[in-house]
Coordinates of C-alpha atoms in Angstrom, one line a residue:
Chain K
X1 CA -5.7 -7.6 -37.1
X2 CA -3.9 -10.7 -38.4
X3 CA -6.6 -13.0 -39.9
X4 CA -6.7 -15.9 -37.6
X5 CA -7.1 -19.8 -38.5
X6 CA -9.1 -21.2 -35.8
X7 CA -8.1 -24.6 -35.4
X8 CA -8.9 -27.5 -32.9
X9 CA -4.6 -26.2 -31.5
X10 CA -6.0 -22.8 -30.6
X11 CA -9.8 -23.8 -29.1
X12 CA -8.1 -26.3 -26.7
X13 CA -6.0 -23.5 -25.9
X14 CA -8.6 -20.5 -24.8
X15 CA -10.5 -23.8 -23.3
X16 CA -7.9 -24.8 -21.2
X17 CA -7.1 -20.7 -19.5
X18 CA -10.6 -20.9 -19.9
X19 CA -10.5 -23.9 -17.6
X20 CA -13.1 -25.1 -19.6
X21 CA -13.5 -29.3 -20.8
X22 CA -14.3 -29.1 -24.4
X23 CA -15.3 -33.3 -25.8
X24 CA -14.3 -34.1 -28.9
X25 CA -18.0 -34.0 -30.5
X26 CA -18.6 -30.3 -28.8
X27 CA -15.2 -29.5 -30.6
X28 CA -16.3 -28.5 -33.8
X29 CA -19.1 -26.9 -32.6
X30 CA -16.9 -24.1 -31.0
X31 CA -14.0 -24.0 -33.4
X32 CA -17.1 -22.9 -36.2
X33 CA -18.9 -20.6 -33.6
X34 CA -14.8 -18.8 -32.7
X35 CA -14.1 -18.5 -36.3
X36 CA -17.2 -16.9 -37.2
X37 CA -17.6 -14.6 -35.0
X38 CA -14.0 -13.6 -35.3
X39 CA -14.1 -13.4 -39.1
X40 CA -17.0 -11.4 -38.4
X41 CA -15.1 -8.8 -36.1
X42 CA -11.8 -8.6 -38.4
X43 CA -13.4 -5.6 -39.9
X44 CA -12.3 -3.9 -37.0
X45 CA -8.4 -4.2 -39.2
X46 CA -9.7 -1.6 -41.8
X47 CA -10.5 1.6 -39.8
X48 CA -7.0 3.7 -38.9
X49 CA -7.3 4.2 -34.7
X50 CA -3.7 5.1 -35.0
X51 CA -4.2 8.1 -32.4
X52 CA -6.8 6.9 -30.6
X53 CA -7.2 5.7 -27.1
X54 CA -9.2 2.7 -25.7
X55 CA -12.1 3.2 -24.1
X56 CA -13.0 0.8 -21.5
X57 CA -15.2 2.6 -19.2
X58 CA -17.5 5.4 -19.6
X59 CA -17.4 6.9 -16.5
X60 CA -13.7 8.7 -17.3
X61 CA -14.9 10.1 -20.9
X62 CA -18.6 11.9 -18.7
X63 CA -16.6 13.3 -16.1
X64 CA -17.9 17.1 -17.7
X65 CA -21.3 16.4 -17.8
X66 CA -21.0 14.6 -14.6
X67 CA -19.9 17.2 -12.8
X68 CA -22.6 19.4 -14.3
X69 CA -25.1 17.9 -12.6
X70 CA -23.6 17.6 -9.4
X71 CA -21.2 19.7 -9.1
X72 CA -18.7 17.2 -8.1
X73 CA -15.8 14.5 -9.5
X74 CA -15.8 11.5 -9.2
X75 CA -14.0 9.9 -5.9
X76 CA -13.0 7.1 -4.4
X77 CA -14.2 6.6 -1.2
X78 CA -11.5 6.0 1.7
X79 CA -10.4 2.1 2.5
X80 CA -11.9 1.5 5.6
X81 CA -13.2 -2.2 6.8
X82 CA -16.7 -2.1 7.6
X83 CA -18.6 -5.6 8.6
X84 CA -19.4 -8.5 6.1
X85 CA -21.4 -11.4 5.8
X86 CA -20.8 -13.9 8.1
X87 CA -18.8 -16.8 8.3
X88 CA -21.9 -19.4 9.2
X89 CA -24.2 -17.6 6.1
X90 CA -20.5 -17.9 3.6
X91 CA -20.2 -21.5 3.8
X92 CA -24.3 -22.0 3.6
X93 CA -23.9 -22.8 -0.8
X94 CA -21.0 -24.4 -1.0
X95 CA -20.8 -28.3 -1.6
X96 CA -17.8 -28.9 1.8
X97 CA -17.2 -27.4 4.4
X98 CA -15.1 -28.2 7.1
X99 CA -13.6 -26.1 10.3
X100 CA -15.1 -22.9 9.2
X101 CA -13.3 -23.6 5.2
X102 CA -14.3 -24.3 2.1
X103 CA -13.3 -28.0 1.4
X104 CA -11.6 -29.0 -1.5
X105 CA -9.5 -31.7 -3.3
X106 CA -6.0 -31.3 -2.0
X107 CA -3.8 -28.8 -3.5
X108 CA 0.1 -30.5 -2.7
X109 CA 0.9 -33.4 -3.8
X110 CA 1.4 -36.3 -1.0
X111 CA -1.1 -33.8 1.6
X112 CA -3.8 -35.6 3.2
Chain I
X1 CA -53.8 3.5 -14.4
X2 CA -50.0 5.0 -14.1
X3 CA -48.2 4.7 -10.0
X4 CA -49.0 7.8 -8.8
X5 CA -53.3 7.4 -9.4
X6 CA -52.7 4.6 -7.9
X7 CA -51.2 5.2 -5.2
X8 CA -54.3 7.7 -5.0
X9 CA -56.4 4.6 -5.0
X10 CA -54.4 2.3 -2.0
X11 CA -54.1 5.5 -0.2
X12 CA -57.9 5.9 0.1
X13 CA -57.8 2.1 0.6
X14 CA -60.4 1.9 -3.1
X15 CA -58.2 -0.6 -3.6
X16 CA -55.6 -2.8 -1.8
X17 CA -52.3 -3.8 -2.1
X18 CA -53.3 -7.5 -1.3
X19 CA -55.6 -7.5 -3.8
X20 CA -53.6 -6.1 -6.4
X21 CA -50.6 -8.8 -5.2
X22 CA -53.5 -11.6 -5.0
X23 CA -54.3 -10.9 -8.6
X24 CA -50.9 -10.8 -9.4
X25 CA -49.7 -14.1 -8.3
X26 CA -53.0 -15.3 -10.1
X27 CA -51.4 -15.1 -13.2
X28 CA -47.6 -15.4 -12.1
X29 CA -49.0 -19.0 -10.9
X30 CA -50.9 -19.5 -14.1
X31 CA -47.4 -19.5 -15.8
X32 CA -48.7 -18.9 -19.2
X33 CA -45.8 -17.3 -20.4
X34 CA -42.9 -19.4 -18.2
X35 CA -42.3 -16.1 -16.9
X36 CA -41.0 -16.9 -13.7
X37 CA -38.7 -19.6 -12.2
X38 CA -39.2 -18.2 -8.3
X39 CA -43.4 -17.2 -7.3
X40 CA -42.2 -15.8 -4.0
X41 CA -45.9 -15.8 -2.9
X42 CA -45.9 -16.2 0.7
X43 CA -43.6 -13.0 1.6
X44 CA -45.7 -10.7 -1.5
X45 CA -48.9 -11.7 0.2
X46 CA -47.1 -10.3 3.6
X47 CA -45.5 -7.6 2.4
X48 CA -48.7 -6.8 0.5
X49 CA -50.3 -6.6 4.3
X50 CA -47.7 -4.9 6.0
X51 CA -47.9 -1.9 2.8
X52 CA -52.3 -1.9 3.6
X53 CA -51.4 -1.8 7.2
X54 CA -49.1 1.0 6.4
X55 CA -51.5 2.9 3.8
X56 CA -54.3 2.7 7.0
X57 CA -51.9 4.4 9.5
X58 CA -51.1 7.3 7.2
X59 CA -47.3 5.7 6.9
X60 CA -46.5 6.6 3.7
X61 CA -42.9 5.4 1.9
X62 CA -43.7 6.7 -1.8
X63 CA -45.5 5.8 -4.9
X64 CA -43.9 2.1 -5.4
X65 CA -45.5 1.6 -1.9
X66 CA -48.2 -1.7 -2.1
X67 CA -47.3 -2.2 -5.8
X68 CA -46.4 -5.5 -6.9
X69 CA -42.9 -5.8 -9.3
X70 CA -40.7 -9.3 -10.0
X71 CA -37.2 -9.2 -10.5
X72 CA -35.2 -10.5 -12.9
X73 CA -33.1 -13.7 -11.6
X74 CA -29.4 -11.5 -12.0
X75 CA -29.9 -9.6 -8.8
X76 CA -29.3 -11.4 -5.9
X77 CA -32.3 -11.5 -3.2
X78 CA -31.4 -12.3 0.7
X79 CA -33.3 -15.9 1.1
X80 CA -35.0 -16.7 -2.0
X81 CA -33.2 -18.1 -5.3
X82 CA -31.3 -16.3 -7.4
X83 CA -30.3 -18.6 -10.8
X84 CA -28.9 -16.6 -13.1
X85 CA -31.2 -18.6 -15.9
X86 CA -28.2 -20.9 -15.2
X87 CA -27.5 -24.4 -14.1
X88 CA -25.0 -23.1 -12.7
X89 CA -26.5 -21.1 -9.7
X90 CA -29.4 -23.6 -9.3
X91 CA -29.7 -23.9 -5.9
X92 CA -27.8 -21.0 -5.0
X93 CA -29.5 -18.9 -2.0
X94 CA -27.8 -15.2 -1.2
X95 CA -27.1 -14.5 2.0
X96 CA -27.4 -10.6 1.0
X97 CA -29.7 -8.4 -0.4
X98 CA -28.5 -6.2 -3.5
X99 CA -28.8 -2.7 -3.8
X100 CA -31.7 -3.0 -6.5
X101 CA -33.6 -5.9 -3.7
X102 CA -32.9 -3.5 -0.5
X103 CA -34.0 -0.2 -2.5
X104 CA -37.9 -1.5 -3.3
X105 CA -38.4 -3.9 -0.2
X106 CA -37.8 -0.1 1.3
X107 CA -39.4 1.4 -0.9
X108 CA -42.6 -0.8 -0.3
X109 CA -42.9 -2.7 -3.3
X110 CA -43.9 -5.8 -3.4
X111 CA -42.0 -8.2 -4.9
X112 CA -43.7 -11.5 -7.0
X113 CA -41.4 -13.8 -8.0
X114 CA -38.0 -14.3 -10.1
X115 CA -38.3 -13.6 -13.5
X116 CA -36.3 -15.5 -16.4
X117 CA -33.6 -15.0 -18.5
X118 CA -31.5 -15.5 -21.0
X119 CA -28.0 -18.0 -19.0
X120 CA -26.2 -14.7 -17.4
X121 CA -27.5 -12.1 -20.1
X122 CA -26.1 -14.0 -23.0
X123 CA -28.9 -13.8 -25.5
X124 CA -31.8 -11.8 -27.0
X125 CA -34.9 -14.3 -27.1
X126 CA -34.6 -15.5 -23.5
X127 CA -34.5 -18.9 -25.0
X128 CA -30.9 -19.8 -23.9
X129 CA -31.7 -21.0 -20.4
X130 CA -32.3 -24.3 -18.5
X131 CA -35.8 -22.7 -17.5
X132 CA -37.4 -22.7 -20.6
X133 CA -38.2 -20.2 -23.5
X134 CA -40.9 -17.3 -22.1
X135 CA -43.8 -16.6 -24.8
X136 CA -44.4 -13.7 -25.9
X137 CA -47.8 -12.7 -24.6
X138 CA -48.5 -10.7 -27.6
X139 CA -48.7 -13.8 -29.4
X140 CA -48.1 -17.3 -27.6
X141 CA -45.8 -18.6 -30.8
X142 CA -43.4 -15.3 -30.4
X143 CA -40.5 -14.5 -28.7
X144 CA -40.4 -12.5 -25.6
X145 CA -37.3 -11.1 -26.1
X146 CA -34.1 -11.2 -23.9
X147 CA -32.0 -11.2 -22.2
X148 CA -34.8 -9.3 -19.8
X149 CA -38.0 -11.6 -21.4
X150 CA -39.1 -13.1 -18.1
X151 CA -38.9 -9.1 -16.9
X152 CA -41.4 -8.6 -20.1
X153 CA -43.1 -11.6 -19.7
X154 CA -44.4 -10.8 -16.2
X155 CA -45.5 -7.0 -17.0
X156 CA -47.2 -7.5 -20.2
X157 CA -49.5 -10.9 -18.6
X158 CA -49.8 -8.3 -16.1
X159 CA -48.2 -10.7 -13.1
X160 CA -46.5 -7.8 -12.2
X161 CA -46.8 -4.0 -12.9
X162 CA -43.1 -3.0 -12.7
X163 CA -40.0 -5.1 -13.4
X164 CA -36.6 -4.2 -13.1
X165 CA -34.3 -6.2 -15.8
X166 CA -30.7 -5.7 -16.5
X167 CA -29.5 -4.1 -19.9
X168 CA -25.7 -4.8 -21.2
X169 CA -26.0 -4.3 -25.0
X170 CA -30.3 -4.1 -25.8
X171 CA -31.2 -6.4 -22.2
X172 CA -34.1 -4.0 -21.5
X173 CA -34.9 -2.3 -24.8
X174 CA -35.2 -5.0 -26.6
X175 CA -38.3 -7.0 -25.5
X176 CA -40.0 -4.4 -24.1
X177 CA -40.4 -3.5 -27.6
X178 CA -41.4 -6.9 -28.3
X179 CA -43.8 -7.0 -26.2
X180 CA -44.9 -3.6 -26.0
X181 CA -43.7 -1.9 -22.6
X182 CA -42.0 1.2 -21.6
X183 CA -37.7 -0.2 -21.4
X184 CA -35.1 2.8 -20.2
X185 CA -31.5 2.0 -19.6
X186 CA -30.0 4.7 -17.5
X187 CA -26.1 6.4 -18.3
X188 CA -23.9 3.8 -17.1
X189 CA -23.5 4.9 -13.5
X190 CA -27.0 6.2 -12.8
X191 CA -27.8 3.0 -10.8
X192 CA -25.3 1.4 -8.5
X193 CA -24.5 -2.6 -9.8
X194 CA -24.0 -4.2 -6.2
X195 CA -25.9 -7.2 -6.1
X196 CA -26.0 -7.8 -9.9
X197 CA -24.7 -10.4 -11.3
X198 CA -22.0 -9.5 -13.6
X199 CA -22.4 -10.2 -17.3
X200 CA -19.7 -7.2 -19.3
X201 CA -19.0 -4.2 -16.0
X202 CA -18.4 -1.0 -18.8
X203 CA -21.4 -2.2 -20.2
X204 CA -24.6 -2.6 -17.9
X205 CA -27.7 -1.2 -15.6
X206 CA -30.0 -1.9 -14.3
X207 CA -33.3 -0.6 -16.4
X208 CA -36.7 -0.4 -15.4
X209 CA -40.3 -1.4 -17.4
X210 CA -43.3 -0.4 -17.0
X211 CA -46.6 0.6 -19.3
X212 CA -45.6 4.4 -19.3
X213 CA -43.0 7.0 -19.2
X214 CA -44.2 8.0 -15.6
X215 CA -44.3 4.6 -14.1
X216 CA -40.0 4.4 -14.7
X217 CA -39.5 7.8 -13.6
X218 CA -40.7 6.6 -10.5
X219 CA -39.0 3.8 -10.5
X220 CA -36.1 5.2 -11.2
X221 CA -35.9 7.9 -8.4
X222 CA -36.0 5.1 -6.3
X223 CA -32.9 3.3 -7.6
X224 CA -30.9 5.7 -9.0
X225 CA -30.1 6.0 -4.7
X226 CA -26.7 7.0 -3.5
X227 CA -25.0 3.5 -2.7
X228 CA -21.2 3.6 -2.0
X229 CA -20.7 0.0 -2.6
X230 CA -20.7 1.0 -6.7
X231 CA -18.0 3.1 -7.2
X232 CA -18.9 3.4 -10.9
X233 CA -22.1 5.4 -9.4
X234 CA -22.1 8.9 -9.7
X235 CA -22.2 10.0 -6.3
X236 CA -24.7 12.3 -4.7
X237 CA -27.0 13.1 -7.7
X238 CA -30.7 13.8 -7.1
X239 CA -32.8 12.1 -9.4
X240 CA -35.7 14.6 -10.2
X241 CA -38.2 15.0 -12.6
X242 CA -41.3 14.0 -11.9
X243 CA -43.1 16.4 -11.1
X244 CA -41.8 18.3 -14.0
X245 CA -43.3 15.0 -16.0
X246 CA -46.6 15.3 -14.1
X247 CA -47.0 18.5 -15.0
X248 CA -47.6 17.6 -18.3
X249 CA -50.8 17.9 -20.1
X250 CA -51.8 16.1 -23.1
X251 CA -54.0 19.0 -24.8
X252 CA -51.2 21.5 -24.9
X253 CA -47.6 19.3 -25.6
X254 CA -45.4 20.8 -27.5
X255 CA -41.4 19.6 -28.7
X256 CA -41.2 23.4 -28.6
X257 CA -37.5 22.9 -31.0
X258 CA -36.5 20.3 -29.5
X259 CA -33.4 18.5 -32.2
X260 CA -34.0 15.2 -33.1
X261 CA -31.2 14.0 -34.8
X262 CA -31.4 10.5 -36.8
X263 CA -29.9 8.6 -39.6
X264 CA -32.5 7.7 -42.3
X265 CA -30.2 4.9 -43.3
X266 CA -31.1 3.1 -40.0
X267 CA -34.8 3.9 -40.8
X268 CA -34.7 1.9 -44.3
X269 CA -32.5 -0.7 -43.2
X270 CA -35.4 -2.2 -41.3
X271 CA -38.3 -4.5 -41.7
X272 CA -42.1 -2.7 -44.0
X273 CA -43.8 -2.7 -40.9
X274 CA -41.1 -1.0 -39.1
X275 CA -39.7 1.2 -41.4
X276 CA -43.3 2.3 -41.9
X277 CA -44.0 3.1 -37.7
X278 CA -40.6 4.9 -37.0
X279 CA -41.2 7.4 -40.4
X280 CA -44.5 8.0 -39.1
X281 CA -43.3 8.4 -35.7
X282 CA -41.2 11.1 -37.1
X283 CA -44.1 12.4 -38.7
X284 CA -45.8 12.8 -34.9
X285 CA -42.6 14.3 -33.2
X286 CA -42.7 17.4 -36.7
X287 CA -46.0 18.3 -36.6
X288 CA -45.8 18.6 -32.6
X289 CA -43.0 20.9 -32.8
X290 CA -39.9 18.8 -33.1
X291 CA -36.7 19.9 -35.3
X292 CA -35.6 16.5 -37.2
X293 CA -31.9 16.9 -38.2
X294 CA -30.3 14.1 -40.5
X295 CA -26.6 13.2 -37.8
X296 CA -23.5 11.0 -38.8
X297 CA -22.8 8.0 -36.8
X298 CA -20.6 6.5 -39.5
X299 CA -18.8 3.8 -36.5
X300 CA -21.9 2.8 -35.0
X301 CA -22.1 0.3 -37.9
X302 CA -18.8 -1.5 -35.9
X303 CA -20.8 -1.8 -32.5
X304 CA -21.8 -5.9 -32.7
X305 CA -18.1 -6.3 -33.3
X306 CA -17.2 -3.8 -30.9
X307 CA -19.4 -5.5 -28.5
X308 CA -18.3 -9.4 -29.2
X309 CA -14.5 -9.1 -28.1
X310 CA -15.6 -6.4 -24.9
X311 CA -18.5 -8.2 -24.0
X312 CA -17.5 -11.4 -24.2
X313 CA -13.5 -10.1 -22.6
X314 CA -15.3 -8.6 -19.5
X315 CA -17.9 -11.8 -19.4
X316 CA -14.6 -14.2 -19.1
X317 CA -13.2 -12.2 -16.2
X318 CA -16.2 -11.7 -14.2
X319 CA -17.5 -15.7 -14.8
X320 CA -14.0 -17.1 -13.7
X321 CA -15.8 -16.8 -10.3
X322 CA -17.7 -19.5 -10.9
X323 CA -15.2 -22.0 -10.5
X324 CA -17.5 -24.9 -8.0
X325 CA -15.5 -24.3 -4.7
X326 CA -17.5 -21.1 -2.7
X327 CA -20.8 -21.9 -3.7
X328 CA -23.0 -23.1 -7.2
X329 CA -22.5 -26.3 -9.1
X330 CA -19.7 -28.6 -7.7
X331 CA -19.2 -31.4 -10.6
X332 CA -19.1 -35.2 -9.1
X333 CA -15.8 -35.5 -11.7
X334 CA -13.9 -34.2 -9.3
X335 CA -10.3 -36.2 -8.9
X336 CA -8.2 -33.4 -8.9
X337 CA -8.7 -29.3 -8.0
X338 CA -8.1 -29.0 -11.8
X339 CA -10.9 -31.7 -13.1
X340 CA -13.2 -30.2 -10.1
X341 CA -12.9 -26.7 -11.2
X342 CA -12.9 -27.4 -15.1
X343 CA -15.6 -29.9 -14.7
X344 CA -18.0 -28.0 -12.3
X345 CA -17.9 -25.1 -15.4
X346 CA -18.7 -27.5 -17.9
X347 CA -21.2 -28.4 -16.6
X348 CA -23.0 -25.9 -15.2
X349 CA -22.2 -23.4 -17.6
X350 CA -24.9 -23.4 -21.0
X351 CA -23.1 -23.4 -24.3
X352 CA -23.9 -20.1 -25.3
X353 CA -22.5 -18.8 -22.1
X354 CA -19.0 -20.7 -22.8
X355 CA -19.0 -19.8 -26.0
X356 CA -18.7 -16.0 -24.9
X357 CA -16.1 -16.6 -22.3
X358 CA -14.0 -18.6 -25.4
X359 CA -14.5 -15.5 -27.4
X360 CA -13.6 -13.0 -24.2
X361 CA -10.5 -15.4 -23.2
X362 CA -9.4 -15.4 -26.5
X363 CA -9.4 -11.5 -27.1
X364 CA -7.5 -11.0 -23.9
X365 CA -5.0 -13.9 -24.2
X366 CA -1.4 -12.8 -24.0
X367 CA -0.5 -12.5 -28.2
X368 CA -3.6 -11.6 -28.8
X369 CA -5.1 -9.0 -26.8
X370 CA -3.4 -5.3 -28.4
X371 CA -5.1 -6.4 -31.8
X372 CA -8.6 -7.9 -30.8
X373 CA -9.2 -6.2 -27.2
X374 CA -7.5 -3.2 -27.1
X375 CA -8.8 -2.2 -30.6
X376 CA -12.8 -2.8 -30.0
X377 CA -11.8 -0.5 -27.0
X378 CA -10.4 2.1 -29.4
X379 CA -13.4 2.3 -32.2
X380 CA -15.1 2.1 -28.9
X381 CA -14.0 5.6 -28.5
X382 CA -15.0 6.4 -31.7
X383 CA -18.5 4.7 -31.6
X384 CA -18.2 7.1 -28.1
X385 CA -17.4 10.1 -30.3
X386 CA -19.9 9.9 -33.3
X387 CA -22.3 10.5 -30.7
X388 CA -21.1 13.4 -28.8
X389 CA -20.6 14.6 -31.7
X390 CA -24.3 14.2 -33.1
X391 CA -25.0 15.8 -29.2
X392 CA -23.6 19.0 -30.8
X393 CA -26.6 19.3 -33.1
X394 CA -28.9 18.0 -31.3
X395 CA -30.4 16.6 -28.4
X396 CA -31.6 13.4 -28.8
X397 CA -31.1 11.1 -31.4
X398 CA -34.1 8.9 -33.1
X399 CA -33.2 5.2 -33.6
X400 CA -35.5 1.8 -33.7
X401 CA -34.8 -0.6 -31.2
X402 CA -34.4 -3.2 -33.7
X403 CA -35.1 -4.3 -37.8
X404 CA -37.7 -6.3 -37.1
X405 CA -40.4 -7.5 -35.0
X406 CA -41.0 -9.9 -32.3
X407 CA -39.7 -13.3 -34.6
X408 CA -41.2 -16.9 -33.9
X409 CA -40.3 -19.3 -30.8
X410 CA -36.8 -21.4 -32.0
X411 CA -36.4 -19.9 -35.8
X412 CA -33.6 -18.3 -35.0
X413 CA -32.2 -21.0 -32.7
X414 CA -32.2 -22.8 -36.2
X415 CA -30.7 -20.2 -37.9
X416 CA -28.0 -19.5 -35.3
X417 CA -26.7 -23.3 -36.0
X418 CA -26.1 -22.4 -39.6
X419 CA -24.9 -18.3 -38.8
X420 CA -24.6 -17.5 -34.6
X421 CA -24.3 -13.7 -36.3
X422 CA -27.9 -13.6 -36.9
X423 CA -28.7 -13.5 -33.8
X424 CA -25.9 -11.1 -32.6
X425 CA -27.5 -8.5 -35.0
X426 CA -30.6 -8.0 -33.3
X427 CA -29.0 -5.5 -31.3
X428 CA -27.2 -3.6 -33.9
X429 CA -28.8 -0.4 -32.4
X430 CA -29.3 -1.0 -28.6
X431 CA -25.3 -1.9 -28.6
X432 CA -23.9 1.6 -29.0
X433 CA -26.0 3.4 -26.4
X434 CA -23.9 0.3 -23.6
X435 CA -21.0 1.3 -25.9
X436 CA -21.3 5.2 -24.9
X437 CA -22.9 5.1 -21.6
X438 CA -25.8 7.1 -22.8
X439 CA -29.1 6.9 -21.1
X440 CA -31.7 5.0 -24.3
X441 CA -35.7 5.0 -23.7
X442 CA -37.8 2.1 -25.9
X443 CA -41.6 3.3 -26.3
X444 CA -44.0 1.3 -28.2
X445 CA -45.9 2.2 -30.7
X446 CA -49.2 -1.2 -31.4
X447 CA -48.7 -1.7 -34.9
X448 CA -52.1 -3.1 -36.5
X449 CA -50.8 -6.0 -38.7
X450 CA -52.5 -9.8 -38.5
X451 CA -50.1 -10.5 -36.0
X452 CA -50.6 -7.9 -33.1
X453 CA -46.9 -8.1 -32.3
X454 CA -46.0 -4.0 -31.7
X455 CA -43.0 -2.1 -32.8
X456 CA -41.5 1.1 -31.2
X457 CA -38.8 2.9 -31.3
X458 CA -35.5 4.5 -28.7
X459 CA -34.7 8.1 -27.9
X460 CA -31.1 8.4 -26.8
X461 CA -29.6 11.0 -24.0
X462 CA -26.4 13.2 -23.9
X463 CA -24.6 11.6 -20.8
X464 CA -26.1 12.1 -17.0
X465 CA -29.0 13.4 -18.9
X466 CA -31.9 10.8 -17.5
X467 CA -34.1 13.4 -16.8
X468 CA -34.0 15.6 -19.5
X469 CA -34.4 12.5 -21.6
X470 CA -37.2 10.9 -19.7
X471 CA -39.2 14.8 -19.8
X472 CA -39.0 14.5 -23.3
X473 CA -39.8 10.9 -24.1
X474 CA -43.1 11.5 -21.8
X475 CA -44.2 14.3 -23.8
X476 CA -43.1 12.1 -26.8
X477 CA -46.0 8.9 -25.6
X478 CA -48.6 11.7 -25.0
X479 CA -47.9 12.4 -28.6
X480 CA -47.9 9.7 -30.4
X481 CA -51.1 8.3 -28.2
X482 CA -52.9 11.2 -29.0

């Protein structure tokens, strides 16, 4: 883990990736927060994890315990189409809709 | 009185669900602790009426029939506003019921309303929300804890007899501990997450809060039912321990050599009153037949660092759906599609939420994901291994829930401005349980200090050993309350 210096450039880059707008007054607060937390997590670099597999979700690790309880294994369910929500219900919570579709700004330049 | 006793009285019509519900609604509307975001008055009274009619007819659905409860505002409820404690969803009315809402409807329980929480589950004091801080009913100057502060306050003030919160890093166990309740985080994958607004998908679990372990077991029976919507749920599991729990007798309760592991340093790290209480509990358990065993969990000290990379990464992905388009807040500043998205998110989401999204996006970004996200996942495995090694020597691990009791409202906010980590460290003992996917039971202990604030402890079980943990938990609850 390289020691990282959090600067305005990094904060603006990460903000853009996150699709967040951070104004000038807030920039320092975000910079300080990131610096503090990333500085704290640097301690993980001192741990030897050379032959350690990442653990992404407990369900894969606990298969044996799971079988002990249910005598079964995790299975993916079959990919079958079933009923979902009605379009009119889906559109109830959007700001603008038209012709049974969500309405937003033009995506392609020049199109009206 | 536990739910099975209350059930008899409701069946015999010695009391009615309508009476219970009316009492709860009165307290809810009084709003002494700012517990509720949305009160479900008309529907609750209807549901109670139906429950009483069913009791009269002899049509019984189970021990939760007619019992008033609250739901943390992270659970989707059809037709009832669900805000996640956020401006972004302040007008969101879900078009469907999530699993928890559906199941509890079927059980005949009565929904009093949706209770407050830290926004999107991010916080440990229930102060990170536009709906205002939730106060601790035991002492109004103190926090209720978070993120399920509204859930805890509603049960502690008796506007609900139970609540369902969510626990990603301690968000049910901590407020339970601060408000004197029993809070239970099931094994990861025991309860369906369908319809639960996602924060950290490999960590989240719906978690009940109530006044006794018996009630928790009764709730778990309902909410652990199978749901094909959640592929991470343990399928076909039959939750069964209520009969065993009900057959336990206070006069003869004994732990029969139960091996309880603990880390002395964890206990020594706590504030004085918490430390004294933890040691007393260990003594009581030993007197009643427990075999106390020192264990080492050497990597748990890295838990907060690991969590603030993994949970924030998962949150960054989960909150990407809030784009100003499909539902929720849409900014007026929307000259372009990019503006629409960026402004909607920036105006609609709170400061703490945005800070966590930023951390997560960074940890997952190109050039950094190996060193940050993947590294954290490797250390997560070391933490998991620590527990598995401990479970070779013991049956259950005993630990603090939090090294301190509840603190004053806004106290940590002023600290937070100086150092956000002070707030994050509240979850040091609860986070590892989520990282390893284990079941964790927070039990309360009354404290005779002047501030009247309770304390308590945590019992951690083996993967999927929820029933076993609750049985032992009930025994220990009886022992400490003798």
